[in-house]
Amino acid sequence: ELCVLDSSGRLNLSEAEAAQLDFVLAGPHHFKQHWVDQPPQGDAVDFVQHQHQMLLGAVKNPLVHGLAHPWVINIQHAPRRWGFMPASFLAAWTEDHFIELGEAARAHHTAIEIGMGIHLMAEYQGDLFWKKYCRGLQILKACGVKFYFGSDAHHLHVIARIDWLAPTLETLGFTPADIISPLTWGAKND
């Protein structure tokens, strides 16, 4: 899993290196590192737009098979880290972001992670975040996006915890056809 470095979807990975890997997963997550194009501070609308462009850049990158943990931000820390209130982020983050991301992911054959790590994080970001996140998953599914399971696990107890994820997937209408298996994923442009 690689860090998306800027809104073009640039990665620190060559084509030769990518050819040696089964899958390339990428997502914006190291916002505060000097090698990453940092998001603007103090304005939630600008922050969301920056994050959205990085997600779009990643799904359009021909080396990327899967977008890792989209829209992960610990909004409880937004005032201290980013200079805006969580309510501002939630107001700026709309269904249109999911539609555009879903259409781009489908067009570029890039799967999107749905897994225990992001699921667990989203559930504890508050009711409005959780509802928007679940609605976003439904929108992505309606766009024809394929999903892959990823734990993004920082703790052993969340690796491969599909049992925790299954009730939400069933409620949202996901079926096995919506999930890509590593055994059948194949080349990005198949």
Coordinates of C-alpha atoms in Angstrom, one line a residue:
E1 CA 0.0 0.0 0.0
L2 CA 1.5 3.3 -1.1
C3 CA 0.8 6.9 -0.2
V4 CA -0.7 9.1 -2.8
L5 CA 1.7 12.1 -3.0
D6 CA -0.4 14.7 -4.8
S7 CA -3.7 15.3 -6.6
S8 CA -2.4 13.8 -9.9
G9 CA -2.2 10.4 -8.1
R10 CA 1.6 10.3 -8.2
L11 CA 3.2 7.4 -6.3
N12 CA 6.8 6.7 -5.3
L13 CA 6.7 3.6 -7.5
S14 CA 8.1 2.9 -11.0
E15 CA 6.4 0.7 -13.6
A16 CA 9.2 -1.8 -13.3
E17 CA 8.6 -2.0 -9.5
A18 CA 4.8 -2.3 -10.0
A19 CA 5.3 -5.2 -12.4
Q20 CA 6.8 -7.2 -9.6
L21 CA 3.8 -6.8 -7.4
D22 CA 0.5 -8.7 -7.5
F23 CA -1.5 -5.6 -6.6
V24 CA -0.8 -2.0 -6.0
L25 CA -3.0 -0.3 -3.4
A26 CA -2.8 3.4 -2.8
G27 CA -4.5 6.1 -0.7
P28 CA -3.9 9.5 0.7
H29 CA -3.1 9.1 4.4
H30 CA 0.2 10.7 5.4
F31 CA -1.0 14.3 5.2
K32 CA 1.5 15.8 7.6
Q33 CA 4.7 14.4 5.9
H34 CA 7.0 16.7 4.0
W35 CA 7.0 14.5 0.9
V36 CA 3.2 14.8 0.5
D37 CA 1.2 17.7 -1.0
Q38 CA -0.4 18.8 2.2
P39 CA -4.0 19.8 2.3
P40 CA -5.0 23.3 3.0
Q41 CA -5.8 24.3 6.6
G42 CA -8.6 26.4 8.0
D43 CA -11.2 25.7 5.4
A44 CA -13.1 22.4 5.3
V45 CA -14.3 23.0 1.7
D46 CA -10.8 23.3 0.4
F47 CA -9.7 20.4 2.5
V48 CA -12.4 18.1 1.1
Q49 CA -11.6 19.2 -2.4
H50 CA -7.9 18.5 -1.9
Q51 CA -8.7 15.1 -0.5
H52 CA -11.2 14.4 -3.3
Q53 CA -8.6 15.3 -6.0
M54 CA -6.1 13.0 -4.4
L55 CA -8.6 10.1 -4.4
L56 CA -9.5 10.8 -8.1
G57 CA -5.8 10.9 -9.0
A58 CA -5.2 7.6 -7.3
V59 CA -8.1 5.8 -9.1
K60 CA -7.0 7.1 -12.4
N61 CA -3.3 6.1 -11.9
P62 CA -2.7 3.1 -14.3
L63 CA -0.5 1.4 -11.7
V64 CA -3.2 1.4 -8.9
H65 CA -5.4 -1.6 -8.6
G66 CA -7.2 -0.6 -5.5
L67 CA -7.9 2.7 -3.6
A68 CA -7.1 2.2 0.0
H69 CA -9.3 3.6 2.8
P70 CA -11.0 6.5 1.0
W71 CA -12.2 9.4 3.2
V72 CA -10.3 8.4 6.3
I73 CA -9.8 11.4 8.5
N74 CA -10.2 11.5 12.2
I75 CA -12.6 14.4 12.2
Q76 CA -12.5 14.6 16.0
H77 CA -9.0 16.0 15.6
A78 CA -10.0 18.4 12.8
P79 CA -10.0 21.6 14.9
R80 CA -6.5 21.0 16.1
R81 CA -4.9 19.4 13.0
W82 CA -6.7 21.2 10.2
G83 CA -8.3 24.3 11.7
F84 CA -12.0 23.6 11.0
M85 CA -14.8 22.0 12.9
P86 CA -16.1 18.5 12.2
A87 CA -19.5 19.9 11.2
S88 CA -17.8 22.0 8.5
F89 CA -16.2 18.9 7.1
L90 CA -19.5 17.0 7.1
A91 CA -21.3 19.8 5.3
A92 CA -18.6 20.0 2.6
W93 CA -18.5 16.2 2.0
T94 CA -21.3 15.5 -0.3
E95 CA -22.8 12.6 -2.3
D96 CA -21.4 14.3 -5.4
H97 CA -17.9 13.3 -4.2
F98 CA -18.9 9.7 -4.1
I99 CA -20.6 9.8 -7.5
E100 CA -17.5 11.3 -9.2
L101 CA -15.2 8.9 -7.4
G102 CA -17.4 6.0 -8.3
E103 CA -17.6 6.9 -12.0
A104 CA -13.8 7.4 -12.2
A105 CA -13.1 4.1 -10.3
R106 CA -15.4 2.2 -12.6
A107 CA -14.0 3.8 -15.8
H108 CA -10.4 3.0 -14.7
H109 CA -11.1 -0.5 -13.3
T110 CA -9.9 0.5 -9.8
A111 CA -11.5 -1.3 -6.9
I112 CA -12.2 0.5 -3.6
E113 CA -11.3 -0.9 -0.2
I114 CA -14.1 -1.8 2.1
G115 CA -12.6 -3.4 5.2
M116 CA -12.6 -3.6 8.9
G117 CA -10.1 -0.8 9.7
I118 CA -12.0 1.9 7.8
H119 CA -15.4 0.4 8.8
L120 CA -14.5 0.5 12.5
M121 CA -13.1 4.0 12.2
A122 CA -16.1 5.3 10.4
E123 CA -18.5 3.9 12.9
Y124 CA -16.9 5.9 15.7
Q125 CA -16.8 9.2 13.9
G126 CA -20.3 10.0 14.9
D127 CA -23.8 9.3 13.5
L128 CA -23.7 11.8 10.6
F129 CA -20.2 10.6 9.4
W130 CA -21.4 7.0 9.7
K131 CA -24.6 7.7 7.7
K132 CA -22.7 9.6 5.0
Y133 CA -20.1 6.9 4.8
C134 CA -22.7 4.1 4.4
R135 CA -24.6 6.2 1.8
G136 CA -21.3 6.7 0.0
L137 CA -20.7 3.0 -0.1
Q138 CA -24.2 2.5 -1.6
I139 CA -23.5 5.2 -4.2
L140 CA -20.1 3.7 -5.2
K141 CA -21.9 0.3 -5.5
A142 CA -24.6 1.9 -7.7
C143 CA -21.8 3.3 -9.9
G144 CA -20.6 -0.2 -10.6
V145 CA -17.5 0.0 -8.5
K146 CA -15.9 -3.3 -7.3
F147 CA -14.7 -3.5 -3.8
Y148 CA -11.9 -5.4 -2.1
F149 CA -11.5 -6.4 1.5
G150 CA -8.7 -4.8 3.3
S151 CA -8.1 -4.6 7.0
D152 CA -5.7 -1.7 7.1
A153 CA -5.1 -3.3 10.4
H154 CA -3.0 -1.7 13.0
H155 CA -3.9 -4.4 15.5
L156 CA -4.0 -8.2 15.0
H157 CA -7.5 -8.5 16.3
V158 CA -9.0 -6.7 13.2
I159 CA -7.2 -8.7 10.5
A160 CA -9.7 -10.5 8.4
R161 CA -12.7 -9.6 10.7
I162 CA -15.3 -10.0 8.0
D163 CA -17.7 -11.1 10.7
W164 CA -17.8 -7.5 12.0
L165 CA -18.3 -6.1 8.5
A166 CA -20.9 -8.6 7.2
P167 CA -24.0 -7.0 8.9
T168 CA -23.3 -3.6 7.3
L169 CA -22.7 -5.2 3.9
E170 CA -25.9 -7.1 4.1
T171 CA -27.9 -4.1 5.2
L172 CA -26.5 -2.0 2.3
G173 CA -27.3 -4.8 -0.2
F174 CA -23.8 -6.0 -1.0
T175 CA -23.5 -9.4 -2.5
P176 CA -20.4 -11.5 -3.3
A177 CA -20.5 -10.2 -6.8
D178 CA -19.6 -6.8 -5.5
I179 CA -16.4 -8.0 -3.9
I180 CA -13.2 -8.8 -5.9
S181 CA -11.3 -11.9 -4.8
P182 CA -7.5 -11.7 -4.9
L183 CA -7.6 -14.9 -6.9
T184 CA -9.7 -13.4 -9.6
W185 CA -8.6 -9.8 -9.6
G186 CA -6.3 -10.2 -12.5
A187 CA -4.7 -7.3 -14.4
K188 CA -6.0 -3.8 -13.9
N189 CA -7.3 -3.4 -17.5
D190 CA -8.8 -6.9 -18.0

